[in-house]
Coordinates of C-alpha atoms and ligand atoms in Angstrom, one line a residue:
M1 CA 18.0 54.5 -24.1
T2 CA 16.0 51.3 -25.9
S3 CA 14.0 52.5 -29.2
A4 CA 10.4 52.6 -27.8
S5 CA 11.2 54.5 -25.3
L6 CA 12.6 57.2 -28.2
H7 CA 8.6 57.1 -30.0
K8 CA 8.0 57.9 -26.6
P9 CA 9.6 61.0 -25.7
H10 CA 7.2 62.3 -24.0
A11 CA 5.5 59.3 -22.5
H12 CA 6.3 59.8 -19.2
A13 CA 6.6 64.0 -18.9
H14 CA 4.5 65.8 -16.1
R15 CA 1.3 66.9 -17.9
R16 CA 1.0 71.0 -16.3
S17 CA -2.1 71.8 -14.9
V18 CA -2.4 75.7 -15.4
A19 CA -4.9 78.2 -14.3
L20 CA -5.2 81.7 -16.3
F21 CA -6.8 84.3 -14.1
G22 CA -8.2 87.2 -15.8
G23 CA -9.0 90.3 -14.7
T24 CA -8.7 93.9 -14.3
F25 CA -7.0 93.7 -11.2
D26 CA -7.3 97.5 -10.0
P27 CA -5.5 96.9 -7.6
I28 CA -4.9 93.5 -7.3
H29 CA -6.4 92.3 -3.5
A30 CA -6.1 90.3 -1.1
G31 CA -9.6 88.2 -2.7
H32 CA -8.3 87.6 -5.9
I33 CA -4.9 86.2 -4.2
A34 CA -7.4 83.4 -1.5
V35 CA -8.5 82.5 -4.8
A36 CA -5.5 81.7 -6.5
Q37 CA -3.9 80.5 -3.5
A38 CA -7.5 77.8 -3.2
A39 CA -7.1 77.1 -6.8
L40 CA -3.8 76.4 -6.5
R41 CA -4.5 73.5 -3.7
R42 CA -7.7 72.0 -4.6
F43 CA -6.0 71.3 -7.8
H44 CA -2.3 70.9 -7.6
L45 CA -1.6 73.5 -10.1
D46 CA 1.9 74.5 -11.4
A47 CA 1.5 77.9 -12.0
V48 CA -0.9 80.1 -12.1
H49 CA -1.2 83.3 -14.7
F50 CA -2.5 86.3 -13.3
I51 CA -4.0 88.3 -16.8
P52 CA -4.5 91.8 -16.2
S53 CA -6.4 93.1 -19.1
S54 CA -5.6 95.9 -21.3
R55 CA -9.3 96.8 -21.2
P56 CA -12.0 94.7 -20.3
P57 CA -15.0 94.3 -23.1
H58 CA -17.4 94.9 -20.3
K59 CA -15.2 97.8 -18.4
T60 CA -15.1 99.9 -22.0
K61 CA -16.8 103.5 -19.6
Q62 CA -15.3 102.5 -16.4
A63 CA -12.1 104.7 -15.6
L64 CA -9.0 102.4 -15.1
T65 CA -6.0 103.1 -13.4
P66 CA -3.1 102.4 -16.6
F67 CA -1.9 99.3 -17.5
I68 CA 1.2 99.6 -16.5
H69 CA 0.1 100.6 -12.7
R70 CA -2.0 97.1 -12.4
Y71 CA 0.5 95.3 -14.3
A72 CA 2.8 96.9 -11.4
M73 CA 0.8 95.6 -8.5
V74 CA 0.0 91.8 -9.8
A75 CA 3.8 91.5 -10.6
L76 CA 4.5 92.4 -6.8
A77 CA 1.6 90.7 -5.8
C78 CA 3.4 87.6 -7.5
S79 CA 6.5 87.8 -6.7
E80 CA 5.4 86.5 -2.8
H81 CA 4.5 83.1 -4.2
K82 CA 6.5 81.3 -6.4
E83 CA 3.3 79.6 -8.9
F84 CA 2.0 82.9 -9.4
I85 CA 3.0 84.4 -12.6
P86 CA 2.3 87.9 -14.1
S87 CA 1.5 87.5 -17.7
L88 CA 1.9 89.9 -20.4
A89 CA -1.1 87.9 -22.5
E90 CA -3.4 90.7 -22.8
A91 CA -1.9 94.2 -22.9
P92 CA -2.0 96.9 -24.9
P93 CA 0.2 96.2 -28.0
D94 CA 1.5 99.6 -28.3
G95 CA 2.6 100.6 -24.4
T96 CA -0.5 102.4 -24.1
A97 CA -3.5 102.7 -25.6
P98 CA -6.7 100.3 -24.2
H99 CA -7.1 97.3 -26.4
V100 CA -10.0 95.2 -26.1
F101 CA -8.8 91.2 -25.4
Y102 CA -11.3 88.6 -25.3
T103 CA -10.8 86.0 -23.3
I104 CA -11.5 83.2 -26.0
D105 CA -8.7 84.3 -28.1
T106 CA -6.3 84.8 -24.4
V107 CA -7.0 80.8 -23.9
R108 CA -6.2 79.8 -27.6
R109 CA -3.4 81.2 -27.9
Y110 CA -1.9 80.1 -24.7
R111 CA -3.0 76.0 -25.6
R112 CA -1.8 77.0 -29.2
E113 CA 1.7 77.8 -27.6
H114 CA 1.2 75.3 -24.8
P115 CA -0.7 72.4 -26.4
D116 CA 0.0 69.9 -23.6
D117 CA -0.8 71.6 -20.9
H118 CA -4.2 71.1 -19.5
F119 CA -5.9 74.9 -18.5
Y120 CA -8.6 76.3 -16.3
F121 CA -9.7 79.4 -16.4
I122 CA -9.9 81.1 -12.9
G123 CA -12.9 83.5 -12.4
G124 CA -15.4 84.8 -9.1
A125 CA -19.3 84.0 -9.9
D126 CA -20.5 87.1 -10.5
Q127 CA -18.1 87.0 -13.7
F128 CA -19.5 83.5 -14.3
L129 CA -22.8 84.3 -14.5
E130 CA -21.9 87.5 -16.9
I131 CA -20.2 84.7 -19.6
P132 CA -23.7 84.5 -21.9
T133 CA -22.3 87.8 -23.0
W134 CA -18.9 86.8 -23.8
R135 CA -17.6 86.4 -27.3
S136 CA -17.8 83.2 -28.3
Y137 CA -18.6 81.8 -24.8
E138 CA -20.2 78.5 -26.5
A139 CA -16.5 77.8 -27.8
L140 CA -14.7 79.7 -24.4
L141 CA -17.0 76.7 -22.6
D142 CA -15.3 74.0 -25.0
A143 CA -12.1 75.3 -24.6
C144 CA -10.8 74.6 -21.2
D145 CA -12.2 73.8 -17.6
F146 CA -13.4 75.9 -15.5
I147 CA -12.5 77.0 -11.3
I148 CA -15.8 79.4 -10.1
A149 CA -15.0 80.9 -6.9
S150 CA -18.4 81.7 -4.6
R151 CA -18.3 85.5 -4.4
P152 CA -20.7 86.9 -1.2
G153 CA -23.9 87.7 -2.4
F154 CA -23.8 85.2 -5.5
R155 CA -25.1 82.0 -5.7
L156 CA -23.6 79.1 -6.8
D157 CA -26.7 76.9 -8.1
A158 CA -27.6 79.7 -10.6
L159 CA -24.0 78.6 -12.2
R160 CA -26.3 76.0 -14.0
L161 CA -28.5 79.0 -15.3
V162 CA -26.3 80.0 -17.9
I163 CA -24.7 77.1 -19.0
P164 CA -27.2 75.9 -23.0
P165 CA -28.2 72.6 -21.9
E166 CA -26.9 71.4 -24.8
K167 CA -23.6 72.1 -24.1
L168 CA -24.3 69.8 -20.8
G169 CA -22.5 66.6 -20.7
R170 CA -24.7 63.1 -20.4
T171 CA -22.9 62.1 -17.4
H172 CA -24.1 63.8 -14.0
S173 CA -21.5 64.0 -11.8
N174 CA -23.1 63.1 -7.9
D175 CA -20.4 66.1 -6.6
P176 CA -21.9 69.0 -6.5
N177 CA -19.1 71.3 -6.2
K178 CA -18.8 69.8 -10.5
I179 CA -20.2 70.4 -13.5
V180 CA -19.9 68.3 -16.2
L181 CA -19.8 69.6 -19.6
R182 CA -19.6 68.0 -23.1
K183 CA -15.8 68.8 -23.1
S184 CA -15.3 70.8 -20.2
V185 CA -15.7 71.1 -16.7
V186 CA -16.6 73.4 -14.5
H187 CA -15.1 73.7 -11.2
L188 CA -16.8 75.3 -7.8
L189 CA -14.8 76.4 -5.5
T190 CA -16.7 77.2 -2.3
T191 CA -14.3 77.3 0.3
V192 CA -13.1 81.2 -0.6
A193 CA -15.6 84.1 1.4
S194 CA -13.8 87.2 0.9
H195 CA -15.5 90.7 0.9
V196 CA -12.8 92.2 -0.5
S197 CA -13.2 94.2 -4.0
S198 CA -11.4 96.5 -6.1
T199 CA -14.3 99.0 -5.4
E200 CA -14.1 99.0 -2.0
V201 CA -10.4 99.4 -2.2
R202 CA -10.2 101.9 -4.3
H203 CA -13.6 104.0 -2.2
R204 CA -10.9 103.5 0.9
L205 CA -8.1 105.7 -0.2
E206 CA -10.5 108.1 -1.9
K207 CA -12.0 108.9 1.0
H208 CA -8.2 108.2 2.6
Q209 CA -9.1 105.1 4.9
S210 CA -6.4 102.5 5.6
I211 CA -6.3 99.6 3.5
H212 CA -3.7 97.6 5.3
G213 CA -4.9 93.4 4.9
L214 CA -6.7 94.6 2.1
V215 CA -4.3 94.1 0.0
P216 CA -1.2 92.3 -0.1
G217 CA 1.9 94.4 1.6
R218 CA 4.2 95.2 -1.6
V219 CA 1.0 96.6 -2.9
E220 CA -0.1 98.5 -0.8
E221 CA 3.3 100.3 -0.3
Y222 CA 3.2 100.7 -4.1
I223 CA 0.0 102.4 -4.0
L224 CA 0.9 104.6 -1.6
G225 CA 4.5 105.3 -3.2
Q226 CA 2.4 106.3 -5.9
A227 CA -0.4 107.9 -4.2
L228 CA -3.0 105.9 -6.6
Y229 CA -6.6 106.6 -6.4
R230 CA -6.3 109.8 -4.9
Ligands
ATP301 P1 -14.1 95.7 -9.5 O1 -14.9 95.7 -8.2 O2 -13.9 97.3 -9.8 O3 -15.2 95.2 -10.3 P2 -13.1 93.0 -8.7 O4 -12.9 93.1 -7.4 O5 -14.1 92.1 -9.0 O6 -13.1 94.6 -9.6 P3 -11.6 92.0 -11.1 O7 -10.5 92.1 -11.0 O8 -13.0 92.2 -12.2 O9 -11.8 92.6 -9.6 O10 -12.2 90.6 -10.5 C1 -11.2 89.6 -11.7 C2 -11.8 88.1 -11.3 O11 -11.6 88.2 -10.0 C3 -13.5 88.5 -11.1 O12 -13.9 86.8 -11.8 C4 -13.9 88.2 -10.2 O13 -14.9 87.5 -10.3 C5 -12.9 87.9 -8.8 N1 -12.6 87.8 -7.3 C6 -12.5 90.0 -7.5 N2 -12.3 89.5 -6.5 C7 -13.1 88.4 -5.5 C8 -13.7 87.6 -4.3 N3 -13.6 88.3 -3.2 N4 -13.8 86.5 -3.9 C9 -14.5 85.5 -4.8 N5 -13.8 86.1 -6.7 C10 -13.4 87.6 -6.4

């Protein structure tokens, strides 16, 4: 080994691209998987971390299925894809009592723990339109890149409107699917058009209708075996 290579131990190390996919995942469904797979391919990601939220700040009134079940379903869905990782980053600290986590803190924690990785945050267009209501959202827009998936009923051109003008970068991209900010980039993922939602899955189960094909096979088995959403 030369002295030059000793001084540059990471010169040739691969910089990992990691996406953080936060959600309630009540339950995880085919739309989530389609988004993660499309993002994986398009951005050559090394990993997608699925982060079920103990209690999302914007869903404090809705009754959520206990974290442990939502996490189990995420883990079962991830077991079918080697790049998908179930994350306990927003697990309730004492195991049960819901705890509110803020995305800015989760992203900062990942960055602190993996300073050499490049982070993206994955979300649907409906969620990104709400971003001005999130804690420290201006800091969040600086903290990582974003992959925002189209969702039926939401116009992607509206996404620009929620970005404060002073956050926009000086250079304008000719790529219509890219919004360049001063410190980050918002990528629009337009290739996914899944109508599935957790709400629909829950409603179908309440009415004893089939959810076959709407959730991964192992998740369907788990839901039926545990008699969830009845
Ligand atoms: P609910 O119906 O309970 O509100 P949901 O189906 O939106 O749930 P979440 O767990 O809240 O599921 O979603 C996590 C993230 O995935 C959000 O950013 C949401 O916008 C996105 N997402 C969910 N379903 C789709 C879909 N079919 N297409 C694109 N993005 C989606």
